[in-house]
Tab-separated table of N, CA, C and O in Angstrom:
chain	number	residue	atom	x	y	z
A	10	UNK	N	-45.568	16.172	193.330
A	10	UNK	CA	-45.286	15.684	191.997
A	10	UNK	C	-45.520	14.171	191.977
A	10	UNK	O	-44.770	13.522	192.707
A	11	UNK	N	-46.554	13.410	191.172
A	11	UNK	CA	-46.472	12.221	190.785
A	11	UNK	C	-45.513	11.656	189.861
A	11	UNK	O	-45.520	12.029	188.688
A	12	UNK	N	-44.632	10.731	190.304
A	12	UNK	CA	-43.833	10.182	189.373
A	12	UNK	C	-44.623	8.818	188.579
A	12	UNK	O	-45.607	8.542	189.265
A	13	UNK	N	-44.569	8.292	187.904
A	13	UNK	CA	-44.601	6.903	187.354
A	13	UNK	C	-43.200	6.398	187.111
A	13	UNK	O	-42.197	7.111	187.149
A	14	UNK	N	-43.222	4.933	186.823
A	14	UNK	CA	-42.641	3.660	186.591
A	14	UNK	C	-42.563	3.988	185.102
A	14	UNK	O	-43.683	4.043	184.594
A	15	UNK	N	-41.254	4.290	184.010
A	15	UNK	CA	-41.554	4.025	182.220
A	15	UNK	C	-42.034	2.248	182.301
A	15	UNK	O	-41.580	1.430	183.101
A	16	UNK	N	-43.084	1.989	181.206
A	16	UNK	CA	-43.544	0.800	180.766
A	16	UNK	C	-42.602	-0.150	180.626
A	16	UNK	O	-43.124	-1.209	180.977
A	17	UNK	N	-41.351	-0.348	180.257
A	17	UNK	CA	-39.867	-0.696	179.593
A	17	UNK	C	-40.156	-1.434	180.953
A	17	UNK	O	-40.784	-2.490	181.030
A	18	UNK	N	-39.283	-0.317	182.680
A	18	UNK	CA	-38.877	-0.984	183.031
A	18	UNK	C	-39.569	-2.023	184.021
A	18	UNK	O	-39.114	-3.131	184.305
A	19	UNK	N	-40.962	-1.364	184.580
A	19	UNK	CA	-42.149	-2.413	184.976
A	19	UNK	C	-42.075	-3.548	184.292
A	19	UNK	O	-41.714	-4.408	185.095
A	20	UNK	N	-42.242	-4.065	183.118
A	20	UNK	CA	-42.341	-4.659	182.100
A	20	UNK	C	-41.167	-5.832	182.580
A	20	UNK	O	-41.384	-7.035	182.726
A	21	UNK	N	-39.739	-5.046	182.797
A	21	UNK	CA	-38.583	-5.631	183.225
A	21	UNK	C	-38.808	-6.038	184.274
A	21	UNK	O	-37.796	-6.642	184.629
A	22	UNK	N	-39.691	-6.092	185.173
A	22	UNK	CA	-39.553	-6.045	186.576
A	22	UNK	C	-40.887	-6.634	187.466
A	22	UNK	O	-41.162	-6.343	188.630
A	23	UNK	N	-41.603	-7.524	186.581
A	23	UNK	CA	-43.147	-8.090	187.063
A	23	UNK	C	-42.267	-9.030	188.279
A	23	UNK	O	-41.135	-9.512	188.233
A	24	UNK	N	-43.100	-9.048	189.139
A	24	UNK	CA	-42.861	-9.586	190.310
A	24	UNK	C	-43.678	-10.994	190.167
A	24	UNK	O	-44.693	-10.850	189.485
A	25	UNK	N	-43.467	-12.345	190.660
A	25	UNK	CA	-44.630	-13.046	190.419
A	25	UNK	C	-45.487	-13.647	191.205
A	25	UNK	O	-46.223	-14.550	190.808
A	26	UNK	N	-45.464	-13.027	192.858
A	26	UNK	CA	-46.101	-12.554	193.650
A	26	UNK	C	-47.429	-11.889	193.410
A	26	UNK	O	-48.575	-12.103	193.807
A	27	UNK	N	-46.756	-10.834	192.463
A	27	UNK	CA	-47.678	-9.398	192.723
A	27	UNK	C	-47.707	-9.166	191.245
A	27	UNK	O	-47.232	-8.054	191.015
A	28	UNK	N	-48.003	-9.654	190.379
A	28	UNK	CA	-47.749	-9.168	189.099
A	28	UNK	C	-48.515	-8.049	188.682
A	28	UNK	O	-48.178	-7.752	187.536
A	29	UNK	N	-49.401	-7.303	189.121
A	29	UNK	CA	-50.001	-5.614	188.822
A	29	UNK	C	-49.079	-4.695	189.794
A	29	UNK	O	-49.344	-3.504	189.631
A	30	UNK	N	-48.308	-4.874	190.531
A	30	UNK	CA	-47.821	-4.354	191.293
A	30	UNK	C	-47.431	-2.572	190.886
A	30	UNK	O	-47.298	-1.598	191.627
A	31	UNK	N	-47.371	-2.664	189.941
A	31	UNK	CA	-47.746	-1.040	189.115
A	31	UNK	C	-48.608	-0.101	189.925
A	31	UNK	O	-48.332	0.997	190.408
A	32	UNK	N	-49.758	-0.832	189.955
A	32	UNK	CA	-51.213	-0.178	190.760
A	32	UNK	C	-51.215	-0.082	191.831
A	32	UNK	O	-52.249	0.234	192.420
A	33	UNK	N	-50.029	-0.323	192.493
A	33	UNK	CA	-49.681	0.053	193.911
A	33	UNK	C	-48.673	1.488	194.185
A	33	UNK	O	-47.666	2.065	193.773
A	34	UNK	N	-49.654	1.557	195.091
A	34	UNK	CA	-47.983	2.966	196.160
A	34	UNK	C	-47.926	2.431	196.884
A	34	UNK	O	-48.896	1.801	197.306
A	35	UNK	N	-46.595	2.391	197.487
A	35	UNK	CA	-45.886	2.413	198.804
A	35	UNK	C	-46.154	3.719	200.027
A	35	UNK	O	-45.622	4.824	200.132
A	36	UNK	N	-47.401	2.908	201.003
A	36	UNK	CA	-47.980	3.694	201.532
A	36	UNK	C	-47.096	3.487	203.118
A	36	UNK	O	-47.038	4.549	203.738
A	37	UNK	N	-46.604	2.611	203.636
A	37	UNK	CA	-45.422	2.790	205.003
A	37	UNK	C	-44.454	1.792	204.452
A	37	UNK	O	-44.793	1.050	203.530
A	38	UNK	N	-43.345	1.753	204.948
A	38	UNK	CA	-42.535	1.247	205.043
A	38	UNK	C	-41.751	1.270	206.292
A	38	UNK	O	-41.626	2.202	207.085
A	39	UNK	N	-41.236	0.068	206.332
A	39	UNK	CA	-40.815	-0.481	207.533
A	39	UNK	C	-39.574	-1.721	208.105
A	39	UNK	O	-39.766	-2.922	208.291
A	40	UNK	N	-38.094	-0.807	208.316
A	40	UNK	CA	-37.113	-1.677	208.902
A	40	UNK	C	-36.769	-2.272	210.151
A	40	UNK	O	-36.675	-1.682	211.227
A	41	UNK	N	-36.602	-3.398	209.943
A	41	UNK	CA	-36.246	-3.653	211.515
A	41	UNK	C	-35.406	-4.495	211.502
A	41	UNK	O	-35.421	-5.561	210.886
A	42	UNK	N	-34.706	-4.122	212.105
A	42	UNK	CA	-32.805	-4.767	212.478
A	42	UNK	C	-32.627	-5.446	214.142
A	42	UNK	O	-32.566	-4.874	215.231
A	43	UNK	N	-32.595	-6.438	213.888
A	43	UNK	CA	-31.846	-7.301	215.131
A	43	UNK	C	-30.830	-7.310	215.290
A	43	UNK	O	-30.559	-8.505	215.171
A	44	UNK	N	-29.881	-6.770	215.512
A	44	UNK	CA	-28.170	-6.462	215.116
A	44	UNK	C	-27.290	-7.407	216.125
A	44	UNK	O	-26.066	-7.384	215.996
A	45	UNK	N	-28.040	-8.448	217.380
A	45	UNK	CA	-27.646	-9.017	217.830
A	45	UNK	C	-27.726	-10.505	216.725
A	45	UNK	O	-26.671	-11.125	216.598
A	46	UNK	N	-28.290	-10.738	216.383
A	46	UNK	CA	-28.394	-11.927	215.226
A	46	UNK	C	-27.802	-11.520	213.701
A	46	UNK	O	-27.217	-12.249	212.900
A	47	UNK	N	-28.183	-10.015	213.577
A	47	UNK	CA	-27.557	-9.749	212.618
A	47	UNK	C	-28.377	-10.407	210.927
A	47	UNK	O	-28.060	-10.983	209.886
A	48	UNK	N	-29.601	-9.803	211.641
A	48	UNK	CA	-30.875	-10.281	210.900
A	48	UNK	C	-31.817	-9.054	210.960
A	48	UNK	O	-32.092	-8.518	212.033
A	49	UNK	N	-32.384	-8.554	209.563
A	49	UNK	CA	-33.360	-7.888	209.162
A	49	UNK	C	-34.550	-7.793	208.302
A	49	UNK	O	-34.630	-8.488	207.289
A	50	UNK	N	-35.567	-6.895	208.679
A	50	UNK	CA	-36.721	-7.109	207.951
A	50	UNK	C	-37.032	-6.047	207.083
A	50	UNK	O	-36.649	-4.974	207.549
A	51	UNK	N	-37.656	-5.946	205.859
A	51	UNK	CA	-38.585	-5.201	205.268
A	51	UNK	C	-39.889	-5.318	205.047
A	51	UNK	O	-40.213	-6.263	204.328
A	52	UNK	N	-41.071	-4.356	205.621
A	52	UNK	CA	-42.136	-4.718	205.905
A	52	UNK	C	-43.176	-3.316	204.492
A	52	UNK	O	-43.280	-2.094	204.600
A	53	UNK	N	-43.550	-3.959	203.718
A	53	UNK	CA	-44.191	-2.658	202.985
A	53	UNK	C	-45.402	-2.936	203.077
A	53	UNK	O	-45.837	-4.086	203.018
A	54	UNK	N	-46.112	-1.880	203.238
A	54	UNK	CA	-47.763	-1.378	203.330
A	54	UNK	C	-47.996	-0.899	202.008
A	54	UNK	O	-47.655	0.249	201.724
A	55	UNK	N	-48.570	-1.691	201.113
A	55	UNK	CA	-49.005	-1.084	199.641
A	55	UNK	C	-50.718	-1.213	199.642
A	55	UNK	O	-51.507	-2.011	200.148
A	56	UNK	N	-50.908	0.547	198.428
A	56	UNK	CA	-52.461	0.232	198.588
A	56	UNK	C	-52.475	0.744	196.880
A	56	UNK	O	-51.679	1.535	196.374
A	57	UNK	N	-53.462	0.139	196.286
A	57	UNK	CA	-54.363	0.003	195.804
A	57	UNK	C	-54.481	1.340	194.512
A	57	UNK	O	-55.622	1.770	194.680
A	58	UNK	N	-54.195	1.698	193.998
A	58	UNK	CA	-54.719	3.271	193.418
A	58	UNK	C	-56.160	3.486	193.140
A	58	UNK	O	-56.939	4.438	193.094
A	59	UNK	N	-56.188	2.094	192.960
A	59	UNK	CA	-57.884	2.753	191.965
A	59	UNK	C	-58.830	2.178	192.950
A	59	UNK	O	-59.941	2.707	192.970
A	60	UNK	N	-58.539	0.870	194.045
A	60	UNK	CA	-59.534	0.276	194.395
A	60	UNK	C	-59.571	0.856	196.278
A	60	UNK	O	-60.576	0.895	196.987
A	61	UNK	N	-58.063	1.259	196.699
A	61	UNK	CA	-57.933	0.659	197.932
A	61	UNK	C	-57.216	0.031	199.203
A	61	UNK	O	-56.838	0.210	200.361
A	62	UNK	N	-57.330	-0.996	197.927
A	62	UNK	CA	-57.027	-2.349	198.599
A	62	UNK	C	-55.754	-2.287	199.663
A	62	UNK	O	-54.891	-1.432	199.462
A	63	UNK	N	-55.699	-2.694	200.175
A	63	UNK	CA	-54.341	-2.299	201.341
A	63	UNK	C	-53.674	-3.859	201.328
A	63	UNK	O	-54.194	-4.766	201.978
A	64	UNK	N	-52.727	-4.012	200.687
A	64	UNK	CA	-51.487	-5.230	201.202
A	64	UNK	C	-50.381	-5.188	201.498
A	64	UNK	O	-49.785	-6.219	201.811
């Protein structure tokens, strides 16, 4: 099943980084926890729908 984003809340939610960010899926994702520092990461692999593009 493909879901979409309603227009409303994209709209609510432009990033200004990434402002098409719509045209992306979340193709990996990725946590990583140092729990001795007590410091973590989020790492996302987004691609492209129409072109590709992998960022």
């Amino acid at each position: 099943m493909r879901r979409h984003t309603p227009v409303a809340e994209v709209d609510a939610n432009r990033h200004s980084v990434m402002p098409d960010s719509e045209r992306y899926t979340i193709d990996r994702y990725v946590y990583d926890a140092d729990y001795a520092k007590g410091e973590s990461t989020v790492t996302l692999t987004m691609v492209h729908r129409e072109s590709d593009e992998r960022r």
